[in-house]
PDB file of C-alpha atoms and ligand atoms in Angstrom:
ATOM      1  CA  UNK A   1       0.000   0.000   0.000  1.00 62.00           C
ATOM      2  CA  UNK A   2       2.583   2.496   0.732  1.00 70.00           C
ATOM      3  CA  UNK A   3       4.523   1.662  -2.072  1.00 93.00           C
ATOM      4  CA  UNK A   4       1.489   1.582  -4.576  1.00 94.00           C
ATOM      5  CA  UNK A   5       0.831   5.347  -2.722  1.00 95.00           C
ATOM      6  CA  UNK A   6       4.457   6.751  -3.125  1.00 96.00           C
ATOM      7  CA  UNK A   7       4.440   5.023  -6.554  1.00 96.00           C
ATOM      8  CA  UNK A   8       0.959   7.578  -7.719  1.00 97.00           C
ATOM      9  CA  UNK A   9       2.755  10.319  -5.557  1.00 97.00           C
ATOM     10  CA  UNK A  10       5.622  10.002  -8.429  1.00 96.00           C
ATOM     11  CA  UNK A  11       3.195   9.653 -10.846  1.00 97.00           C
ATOM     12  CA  UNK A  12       1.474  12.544 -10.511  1.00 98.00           C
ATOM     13  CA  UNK A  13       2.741  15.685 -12.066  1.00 98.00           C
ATOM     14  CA  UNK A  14       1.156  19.203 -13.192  1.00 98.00           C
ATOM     15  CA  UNK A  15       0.150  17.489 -16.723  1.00 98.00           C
ATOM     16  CA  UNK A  16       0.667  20.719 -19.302  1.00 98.00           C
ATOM     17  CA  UNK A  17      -1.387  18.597 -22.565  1.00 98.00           C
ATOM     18  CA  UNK A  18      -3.642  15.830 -22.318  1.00 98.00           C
ATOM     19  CA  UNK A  19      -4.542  13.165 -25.122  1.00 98.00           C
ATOM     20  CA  UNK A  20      -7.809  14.569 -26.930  1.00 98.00           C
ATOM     21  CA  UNK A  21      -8.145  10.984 -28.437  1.00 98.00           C
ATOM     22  CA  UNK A  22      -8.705   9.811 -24.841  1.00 98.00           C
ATOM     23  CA  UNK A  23     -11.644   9.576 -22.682  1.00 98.00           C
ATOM     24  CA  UNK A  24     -11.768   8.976 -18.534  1.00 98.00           C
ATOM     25  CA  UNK A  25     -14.367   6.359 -18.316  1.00 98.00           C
ATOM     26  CA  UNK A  26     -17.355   7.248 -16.046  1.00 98.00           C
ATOM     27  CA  UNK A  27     -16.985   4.896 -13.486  1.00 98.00           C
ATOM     28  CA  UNK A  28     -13.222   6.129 -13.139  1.00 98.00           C
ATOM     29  CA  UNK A  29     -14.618   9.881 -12.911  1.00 98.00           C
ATOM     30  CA  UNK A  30     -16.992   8.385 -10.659  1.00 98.00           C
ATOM     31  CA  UNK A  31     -14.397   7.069  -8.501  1.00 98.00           C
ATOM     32  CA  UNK A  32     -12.317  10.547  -8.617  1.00 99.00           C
ATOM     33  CA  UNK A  33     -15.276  12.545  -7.370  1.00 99.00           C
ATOM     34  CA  UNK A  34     -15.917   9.742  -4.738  1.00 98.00           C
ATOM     35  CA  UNK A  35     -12.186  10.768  -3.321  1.00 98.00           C
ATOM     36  CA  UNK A  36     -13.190  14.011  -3.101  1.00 98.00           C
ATOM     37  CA  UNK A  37     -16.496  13.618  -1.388  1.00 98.00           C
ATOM     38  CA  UNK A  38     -15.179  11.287   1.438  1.00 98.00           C
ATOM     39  CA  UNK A  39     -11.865  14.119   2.251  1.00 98.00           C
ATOM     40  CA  UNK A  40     -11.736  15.326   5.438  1.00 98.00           C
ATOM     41  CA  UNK A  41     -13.026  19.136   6.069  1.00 98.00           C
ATOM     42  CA  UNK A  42     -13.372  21.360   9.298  1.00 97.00           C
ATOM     43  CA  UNK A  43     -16.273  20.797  11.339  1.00 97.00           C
ATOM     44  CA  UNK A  44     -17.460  18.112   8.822  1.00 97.00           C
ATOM     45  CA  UNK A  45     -18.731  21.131   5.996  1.00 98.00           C
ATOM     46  CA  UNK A  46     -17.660  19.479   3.383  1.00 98.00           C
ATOM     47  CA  UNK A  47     -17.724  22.821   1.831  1.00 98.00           C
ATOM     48  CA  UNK A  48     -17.175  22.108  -1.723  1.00 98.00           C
ATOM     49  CA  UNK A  49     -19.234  21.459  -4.571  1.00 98.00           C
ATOM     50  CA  UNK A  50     -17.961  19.837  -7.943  1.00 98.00           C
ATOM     51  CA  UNK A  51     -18.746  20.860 -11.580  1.00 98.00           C
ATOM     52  CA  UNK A  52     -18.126  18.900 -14.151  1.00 98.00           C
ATOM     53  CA  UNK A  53     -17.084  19.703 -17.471  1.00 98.00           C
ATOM     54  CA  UNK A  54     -16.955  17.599 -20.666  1.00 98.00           C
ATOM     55  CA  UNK A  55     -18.830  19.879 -23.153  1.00 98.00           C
ATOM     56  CA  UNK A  56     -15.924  21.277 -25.686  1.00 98.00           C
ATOM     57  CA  UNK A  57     -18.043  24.103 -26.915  1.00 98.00           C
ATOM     58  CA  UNK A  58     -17.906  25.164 -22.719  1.00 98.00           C
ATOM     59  CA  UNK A  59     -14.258  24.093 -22.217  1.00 98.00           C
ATOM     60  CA  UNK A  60     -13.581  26.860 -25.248  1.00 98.00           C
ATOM     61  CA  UNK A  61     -15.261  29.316 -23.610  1.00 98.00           C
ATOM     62  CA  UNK A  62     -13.429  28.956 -20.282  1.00 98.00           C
ATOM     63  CA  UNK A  63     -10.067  28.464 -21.750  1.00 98.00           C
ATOM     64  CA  UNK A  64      -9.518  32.414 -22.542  1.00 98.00           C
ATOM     65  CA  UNK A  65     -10.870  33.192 -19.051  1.00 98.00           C
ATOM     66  CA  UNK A  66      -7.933  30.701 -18.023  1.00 98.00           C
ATOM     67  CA  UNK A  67      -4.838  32.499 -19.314  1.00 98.00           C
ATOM     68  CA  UNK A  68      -5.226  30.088 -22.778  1.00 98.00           C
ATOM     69  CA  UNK A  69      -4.064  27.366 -21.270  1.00 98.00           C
ATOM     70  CA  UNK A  70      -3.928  24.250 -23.367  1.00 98.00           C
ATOM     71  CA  UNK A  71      -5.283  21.706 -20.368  1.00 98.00           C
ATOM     72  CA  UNK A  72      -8.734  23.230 -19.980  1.00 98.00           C
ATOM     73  CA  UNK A  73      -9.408  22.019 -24.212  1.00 98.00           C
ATOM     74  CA  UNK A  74      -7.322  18.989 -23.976  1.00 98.00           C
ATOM     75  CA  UNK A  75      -8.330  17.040 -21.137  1.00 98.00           C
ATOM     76  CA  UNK A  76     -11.106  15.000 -20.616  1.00 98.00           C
ATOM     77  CA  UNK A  77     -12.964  16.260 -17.617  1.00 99.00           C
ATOM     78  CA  UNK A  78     -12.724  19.687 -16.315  1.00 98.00           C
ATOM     79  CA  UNK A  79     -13.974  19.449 -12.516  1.00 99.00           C
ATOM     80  CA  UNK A  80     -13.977  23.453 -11.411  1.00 98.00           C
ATOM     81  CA  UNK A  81     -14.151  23.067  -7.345  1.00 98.00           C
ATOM     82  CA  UNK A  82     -16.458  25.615  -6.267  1.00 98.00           C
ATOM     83  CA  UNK A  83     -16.400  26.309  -2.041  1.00 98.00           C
ATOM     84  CA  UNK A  84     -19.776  26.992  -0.677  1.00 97.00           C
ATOM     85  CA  UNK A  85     -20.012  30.299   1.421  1.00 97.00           C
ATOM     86  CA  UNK A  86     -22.787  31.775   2.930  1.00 96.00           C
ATOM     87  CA  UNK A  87     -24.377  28.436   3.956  1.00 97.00           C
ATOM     88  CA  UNK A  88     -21.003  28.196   6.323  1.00 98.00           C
ATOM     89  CA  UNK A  89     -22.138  31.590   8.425  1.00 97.00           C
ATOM     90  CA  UNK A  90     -22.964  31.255  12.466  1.00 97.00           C
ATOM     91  CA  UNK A  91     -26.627  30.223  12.928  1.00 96.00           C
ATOM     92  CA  UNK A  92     -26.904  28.845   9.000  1.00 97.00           C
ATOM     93  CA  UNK A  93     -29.532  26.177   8.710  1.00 97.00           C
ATOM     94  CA  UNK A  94     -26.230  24.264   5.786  1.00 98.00           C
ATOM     95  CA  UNK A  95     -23.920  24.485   9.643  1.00 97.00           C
ATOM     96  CA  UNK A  96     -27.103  23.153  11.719  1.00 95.00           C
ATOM     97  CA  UNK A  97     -27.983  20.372   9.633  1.00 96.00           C
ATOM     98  CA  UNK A  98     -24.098  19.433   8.894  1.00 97.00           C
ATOM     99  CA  UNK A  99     -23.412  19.125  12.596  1.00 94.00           C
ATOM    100  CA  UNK A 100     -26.568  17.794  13.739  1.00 92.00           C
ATOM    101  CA  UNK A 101     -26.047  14.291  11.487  1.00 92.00           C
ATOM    102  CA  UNK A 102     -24.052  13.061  14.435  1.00 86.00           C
ATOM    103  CA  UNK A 103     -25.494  10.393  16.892  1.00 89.00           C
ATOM    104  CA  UNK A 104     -24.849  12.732  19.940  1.00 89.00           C
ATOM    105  CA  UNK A 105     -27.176  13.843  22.578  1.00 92.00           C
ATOM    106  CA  UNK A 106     -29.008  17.016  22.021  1.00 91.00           C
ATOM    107  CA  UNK A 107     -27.353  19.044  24.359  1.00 93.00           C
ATOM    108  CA  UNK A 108     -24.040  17.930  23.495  1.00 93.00           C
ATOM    109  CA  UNK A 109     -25.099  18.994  19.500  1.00 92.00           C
ATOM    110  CA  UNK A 110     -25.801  22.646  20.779  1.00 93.00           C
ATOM    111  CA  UNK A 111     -22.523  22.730  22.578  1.00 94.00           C
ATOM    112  CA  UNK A 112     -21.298  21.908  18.888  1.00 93.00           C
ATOM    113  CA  UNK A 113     -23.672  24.608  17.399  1.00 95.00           C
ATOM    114  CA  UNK A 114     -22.162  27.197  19.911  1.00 97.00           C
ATOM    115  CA  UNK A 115     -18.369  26.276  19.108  1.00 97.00           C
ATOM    116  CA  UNK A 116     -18.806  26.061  15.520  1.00 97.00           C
ATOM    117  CA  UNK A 117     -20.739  29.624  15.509  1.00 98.00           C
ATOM    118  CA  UNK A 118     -17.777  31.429  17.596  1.00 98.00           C
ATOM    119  CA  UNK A 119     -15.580  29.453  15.082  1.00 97.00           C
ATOM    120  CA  UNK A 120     -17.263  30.730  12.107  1.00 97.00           C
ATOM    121  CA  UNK A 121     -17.940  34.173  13.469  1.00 97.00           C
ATOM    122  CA  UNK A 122     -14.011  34.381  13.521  1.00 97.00           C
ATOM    123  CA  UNK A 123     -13.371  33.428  10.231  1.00 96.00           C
ATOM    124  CA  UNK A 124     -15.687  35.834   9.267  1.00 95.00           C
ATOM    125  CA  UNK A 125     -14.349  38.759  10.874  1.00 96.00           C
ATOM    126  CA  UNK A 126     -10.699  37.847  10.058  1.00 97.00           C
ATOM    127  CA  UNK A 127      -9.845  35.754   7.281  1.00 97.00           C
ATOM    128  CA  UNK A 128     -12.969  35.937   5.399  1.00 96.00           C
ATOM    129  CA  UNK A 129     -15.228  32.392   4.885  1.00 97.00           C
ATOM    130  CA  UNK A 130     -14.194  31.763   1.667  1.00 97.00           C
ATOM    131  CA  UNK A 131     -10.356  32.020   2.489  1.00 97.00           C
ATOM    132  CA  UNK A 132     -11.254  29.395   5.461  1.00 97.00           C
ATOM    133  CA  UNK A 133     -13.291  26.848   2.848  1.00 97.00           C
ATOM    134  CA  UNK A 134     -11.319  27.000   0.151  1.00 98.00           C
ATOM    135  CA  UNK A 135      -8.702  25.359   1.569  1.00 97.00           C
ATOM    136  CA  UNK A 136     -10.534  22.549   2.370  1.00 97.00           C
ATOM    137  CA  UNK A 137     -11.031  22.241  -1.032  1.00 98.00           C
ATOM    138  CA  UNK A 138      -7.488  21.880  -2.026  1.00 98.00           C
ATOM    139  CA  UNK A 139      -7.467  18.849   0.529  1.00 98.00           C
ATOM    140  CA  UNK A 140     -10.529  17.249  -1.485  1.00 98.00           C
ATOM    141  CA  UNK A 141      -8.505  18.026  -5.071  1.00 99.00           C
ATOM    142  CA  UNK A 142      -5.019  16.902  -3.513  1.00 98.00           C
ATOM    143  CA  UNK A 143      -7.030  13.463  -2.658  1.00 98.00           C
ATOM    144  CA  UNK A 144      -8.478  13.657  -6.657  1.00 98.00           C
ATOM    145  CA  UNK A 145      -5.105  13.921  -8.064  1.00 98.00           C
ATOM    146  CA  UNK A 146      -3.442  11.291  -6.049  1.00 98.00           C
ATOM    147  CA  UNK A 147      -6.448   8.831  -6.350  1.00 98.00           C
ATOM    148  CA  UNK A 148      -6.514   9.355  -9.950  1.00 98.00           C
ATOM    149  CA  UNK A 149      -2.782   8.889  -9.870  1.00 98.00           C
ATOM    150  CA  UNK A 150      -3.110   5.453  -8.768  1.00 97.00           C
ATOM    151  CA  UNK A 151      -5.110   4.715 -11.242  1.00 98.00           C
ATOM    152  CA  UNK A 152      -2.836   6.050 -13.955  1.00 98.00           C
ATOM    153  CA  UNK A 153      -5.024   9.202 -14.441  1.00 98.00           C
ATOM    154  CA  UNK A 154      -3.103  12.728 -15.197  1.00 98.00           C
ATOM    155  CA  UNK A 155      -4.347  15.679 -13.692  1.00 99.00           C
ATOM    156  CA  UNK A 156      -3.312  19.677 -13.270  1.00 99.00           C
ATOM    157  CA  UNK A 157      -4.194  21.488 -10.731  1.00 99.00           C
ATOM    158  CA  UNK A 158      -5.434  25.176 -12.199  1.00 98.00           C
ATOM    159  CA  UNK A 159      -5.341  28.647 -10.296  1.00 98.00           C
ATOM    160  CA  UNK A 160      -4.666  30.613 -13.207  1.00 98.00           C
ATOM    161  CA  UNK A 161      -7.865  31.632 -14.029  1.00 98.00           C
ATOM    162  CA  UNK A 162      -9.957  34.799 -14.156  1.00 98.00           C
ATOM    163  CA  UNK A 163     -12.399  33.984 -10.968  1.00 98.00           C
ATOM    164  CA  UNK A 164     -14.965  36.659 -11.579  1.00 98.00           C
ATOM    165  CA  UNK A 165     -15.287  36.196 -15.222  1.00 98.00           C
ATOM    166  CA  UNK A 166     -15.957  32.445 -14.558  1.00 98.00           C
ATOM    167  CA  UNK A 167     -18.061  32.785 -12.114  1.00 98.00           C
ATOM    168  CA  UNK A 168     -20.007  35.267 -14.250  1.00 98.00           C
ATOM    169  CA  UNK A 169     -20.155  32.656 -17.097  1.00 98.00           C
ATOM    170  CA  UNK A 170     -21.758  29.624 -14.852  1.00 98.00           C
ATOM    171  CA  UNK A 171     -23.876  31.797 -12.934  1.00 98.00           C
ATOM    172  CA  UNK A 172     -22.366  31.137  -9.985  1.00 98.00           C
ATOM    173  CA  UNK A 173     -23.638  33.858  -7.018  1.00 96.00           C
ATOM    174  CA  UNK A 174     -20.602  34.972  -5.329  1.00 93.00           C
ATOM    175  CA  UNK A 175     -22.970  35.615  -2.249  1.00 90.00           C
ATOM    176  CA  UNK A 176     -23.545  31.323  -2.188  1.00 95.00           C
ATOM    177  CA  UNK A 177     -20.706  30.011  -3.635  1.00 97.00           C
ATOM    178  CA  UNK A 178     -17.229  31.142  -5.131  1.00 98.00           C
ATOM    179  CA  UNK A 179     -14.747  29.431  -7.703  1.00 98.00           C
ATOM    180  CA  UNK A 180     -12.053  27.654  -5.844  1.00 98.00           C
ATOM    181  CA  UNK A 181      -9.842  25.686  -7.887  1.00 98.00           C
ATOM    182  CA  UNK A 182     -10.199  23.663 -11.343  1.00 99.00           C
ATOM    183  CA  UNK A 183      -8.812  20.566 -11.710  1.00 99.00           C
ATOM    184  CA  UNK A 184      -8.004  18.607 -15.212  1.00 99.00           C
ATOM    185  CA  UNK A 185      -7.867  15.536 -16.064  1.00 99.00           C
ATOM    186  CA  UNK A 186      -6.855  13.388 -18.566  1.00 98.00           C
ATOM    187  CA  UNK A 187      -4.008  10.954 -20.265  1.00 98.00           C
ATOM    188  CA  UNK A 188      -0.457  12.298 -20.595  1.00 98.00           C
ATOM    189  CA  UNK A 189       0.834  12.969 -24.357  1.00 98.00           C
ATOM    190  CA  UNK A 190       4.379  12.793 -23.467  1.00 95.00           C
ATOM    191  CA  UNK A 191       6.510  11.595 -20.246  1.00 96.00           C
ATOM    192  CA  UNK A 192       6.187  13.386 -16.902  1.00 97.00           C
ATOM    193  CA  UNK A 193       9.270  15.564 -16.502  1.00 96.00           C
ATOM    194  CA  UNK A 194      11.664  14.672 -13.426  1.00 95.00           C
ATOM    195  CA  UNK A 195      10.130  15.632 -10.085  1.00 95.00           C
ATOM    196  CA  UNK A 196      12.021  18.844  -8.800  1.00 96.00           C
ATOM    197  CA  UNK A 197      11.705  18.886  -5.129  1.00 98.00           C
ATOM    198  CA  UNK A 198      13.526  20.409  -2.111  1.00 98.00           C
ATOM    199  CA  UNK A 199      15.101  17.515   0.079  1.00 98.00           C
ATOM    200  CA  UNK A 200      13.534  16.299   3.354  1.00 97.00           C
ATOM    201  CA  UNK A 201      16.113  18.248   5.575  1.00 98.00           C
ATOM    202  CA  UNK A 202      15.301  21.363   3.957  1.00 98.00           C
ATOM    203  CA  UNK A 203      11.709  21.373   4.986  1.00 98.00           C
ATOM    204  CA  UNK A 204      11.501  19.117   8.308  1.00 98.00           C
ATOM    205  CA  UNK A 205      12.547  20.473  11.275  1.00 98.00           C
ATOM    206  CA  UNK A 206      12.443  18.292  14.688  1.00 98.00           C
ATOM    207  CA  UNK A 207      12.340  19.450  18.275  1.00 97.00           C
TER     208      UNK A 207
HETATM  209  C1  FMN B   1      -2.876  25.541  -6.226  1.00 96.89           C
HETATM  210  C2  FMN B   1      -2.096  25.228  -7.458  1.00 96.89           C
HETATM  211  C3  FMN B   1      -2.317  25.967  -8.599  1.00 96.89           C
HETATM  212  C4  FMN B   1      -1.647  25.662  -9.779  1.00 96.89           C
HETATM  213  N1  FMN B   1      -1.959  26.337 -10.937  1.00 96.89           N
HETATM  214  C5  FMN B   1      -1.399  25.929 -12.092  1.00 96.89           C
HETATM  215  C6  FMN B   1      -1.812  26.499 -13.322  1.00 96.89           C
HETATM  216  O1  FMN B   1      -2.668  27.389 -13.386  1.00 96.89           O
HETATM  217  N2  FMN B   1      -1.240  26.020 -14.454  1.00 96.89           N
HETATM  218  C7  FMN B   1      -0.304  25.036 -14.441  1.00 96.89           C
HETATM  219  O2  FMN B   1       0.173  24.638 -15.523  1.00 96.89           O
HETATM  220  N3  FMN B   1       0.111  24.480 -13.291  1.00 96.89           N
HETATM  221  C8  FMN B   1      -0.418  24.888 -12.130  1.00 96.89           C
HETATM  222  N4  FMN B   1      -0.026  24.302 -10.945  1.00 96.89           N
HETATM  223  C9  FMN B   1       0.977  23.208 -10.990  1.00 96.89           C
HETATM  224  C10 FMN B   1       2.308  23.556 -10.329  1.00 96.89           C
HETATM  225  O3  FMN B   1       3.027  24.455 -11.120  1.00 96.89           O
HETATM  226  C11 FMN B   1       3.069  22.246 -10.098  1.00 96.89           C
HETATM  227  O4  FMN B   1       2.311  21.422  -9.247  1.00 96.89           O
HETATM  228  C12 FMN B   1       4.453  22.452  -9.485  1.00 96.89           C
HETATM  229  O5  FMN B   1       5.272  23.176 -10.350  1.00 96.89           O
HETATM  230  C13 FMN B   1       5.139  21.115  -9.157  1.00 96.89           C
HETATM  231  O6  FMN B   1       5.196  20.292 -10.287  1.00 96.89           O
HETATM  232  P1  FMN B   1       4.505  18.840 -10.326  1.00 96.89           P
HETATM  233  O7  FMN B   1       3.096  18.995  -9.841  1.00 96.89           O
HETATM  234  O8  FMN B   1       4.533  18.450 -11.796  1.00 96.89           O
HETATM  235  O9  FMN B   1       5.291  17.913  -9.484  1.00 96.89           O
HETATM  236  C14 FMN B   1      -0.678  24.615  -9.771  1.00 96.89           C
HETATM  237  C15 FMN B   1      -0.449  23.894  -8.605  1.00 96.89           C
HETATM  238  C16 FMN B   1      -1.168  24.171  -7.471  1.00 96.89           C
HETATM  239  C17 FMN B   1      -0.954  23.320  -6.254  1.00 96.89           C
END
């Protein structure tokens, strides 16, 4: 297990061009998503929400509003990670019913409700909510990439993208939700070049 994990850790790079001649089957999409949905998120929100995109006609129109690059027309699936936001506010009915799914005792659920609205209430007033959730996201799309990895899937992780202009485009309400991420994916046209990384003691310290 740990070698078939280090093995799609390896196998994994920011794929630049994907094979148009090549389709992800469904149930492998299927299977991608399904990593995303069971990642772990704060509180339990699981505050994103997945859009898949296969239509070329759609992928054109996004590619402009994603500084032309060639992944968004060449892969397979485009999945643009939107993070929810207003349904993640102190006192939301999205926060109630999210934490109130657990087998707990009533009173012990409002303790929960009271935490996770002094949380939220921070992240508000600080950070903003969407700064807060949209990091989750990049757990769920870091658990895409790796699962689809393994099973010899490319993908590229995208933040080079016009946010405003996209969300514009899908008619996405900046109030409810907000663009993320976008993730391709797709088959590799040419070999992954050599992993460039900073050694272990560079970035590990112990104390
Ligand atoms: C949040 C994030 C955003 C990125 N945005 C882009 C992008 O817009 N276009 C691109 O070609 N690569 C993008 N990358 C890929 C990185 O450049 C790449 O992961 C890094 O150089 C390491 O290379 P590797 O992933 O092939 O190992 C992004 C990566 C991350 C994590």
């Amino acid at each position: 297990m740990k070698n078939a994990f280090i093995r799609a850790m390896h196998y994994r790079h920011a794929c630049k061009l994907f094979d148009t001649e090549k389709e992800i089957r469904k149930s492998e999409m299927q299977a991608i998503l399904e990593f995303g949905r069971l990642s772990p998120s704060s509180f339990g929100m699981e505050p994103w929400r997945f859009v898949v995109i296969k239509d070329p006609e759609l992928k054109g129109k996004l590619q402009p509003l994603c500084w032309n690059q060639p992944q968004i027309t060449t892969c397979s699936d485009l999945v643009l990670i939107k993070s929810i936001v207003a349904p993640l506010a102190p006192g939301s009915d999205y926060s109630r019913k999210m934490l109130g799914r657990r087998d707990l005792p009533q009173e012990k659920i409002e303790a929960y409700h009271r935490i996770y609205d002094d949380f939220a209430a921070h992240k508000l007033a600080t950070e903003g909510l969407f700064c807060w959730s949209s990091r989750q996201c990049y757990i769920a799309a870091a658990n895409m990439m790796t699962g689809a990895a393994m099973m010899g899937i490319d993908s590229c992780p995208i933040e080079g993208f016009e946010k405003e202009k996209i969300e514009a485009l899908l008619q996405i309400d900046p109030a409810h939700e907000e663009l993320a991420l976008i993730v391709a994916f797709g088959y590799r046209v040419k070999e992954a070049p050599e992993k460039i990384r900073l050694p272990l003691e560079e970035i590990v310290e112990y104390r």
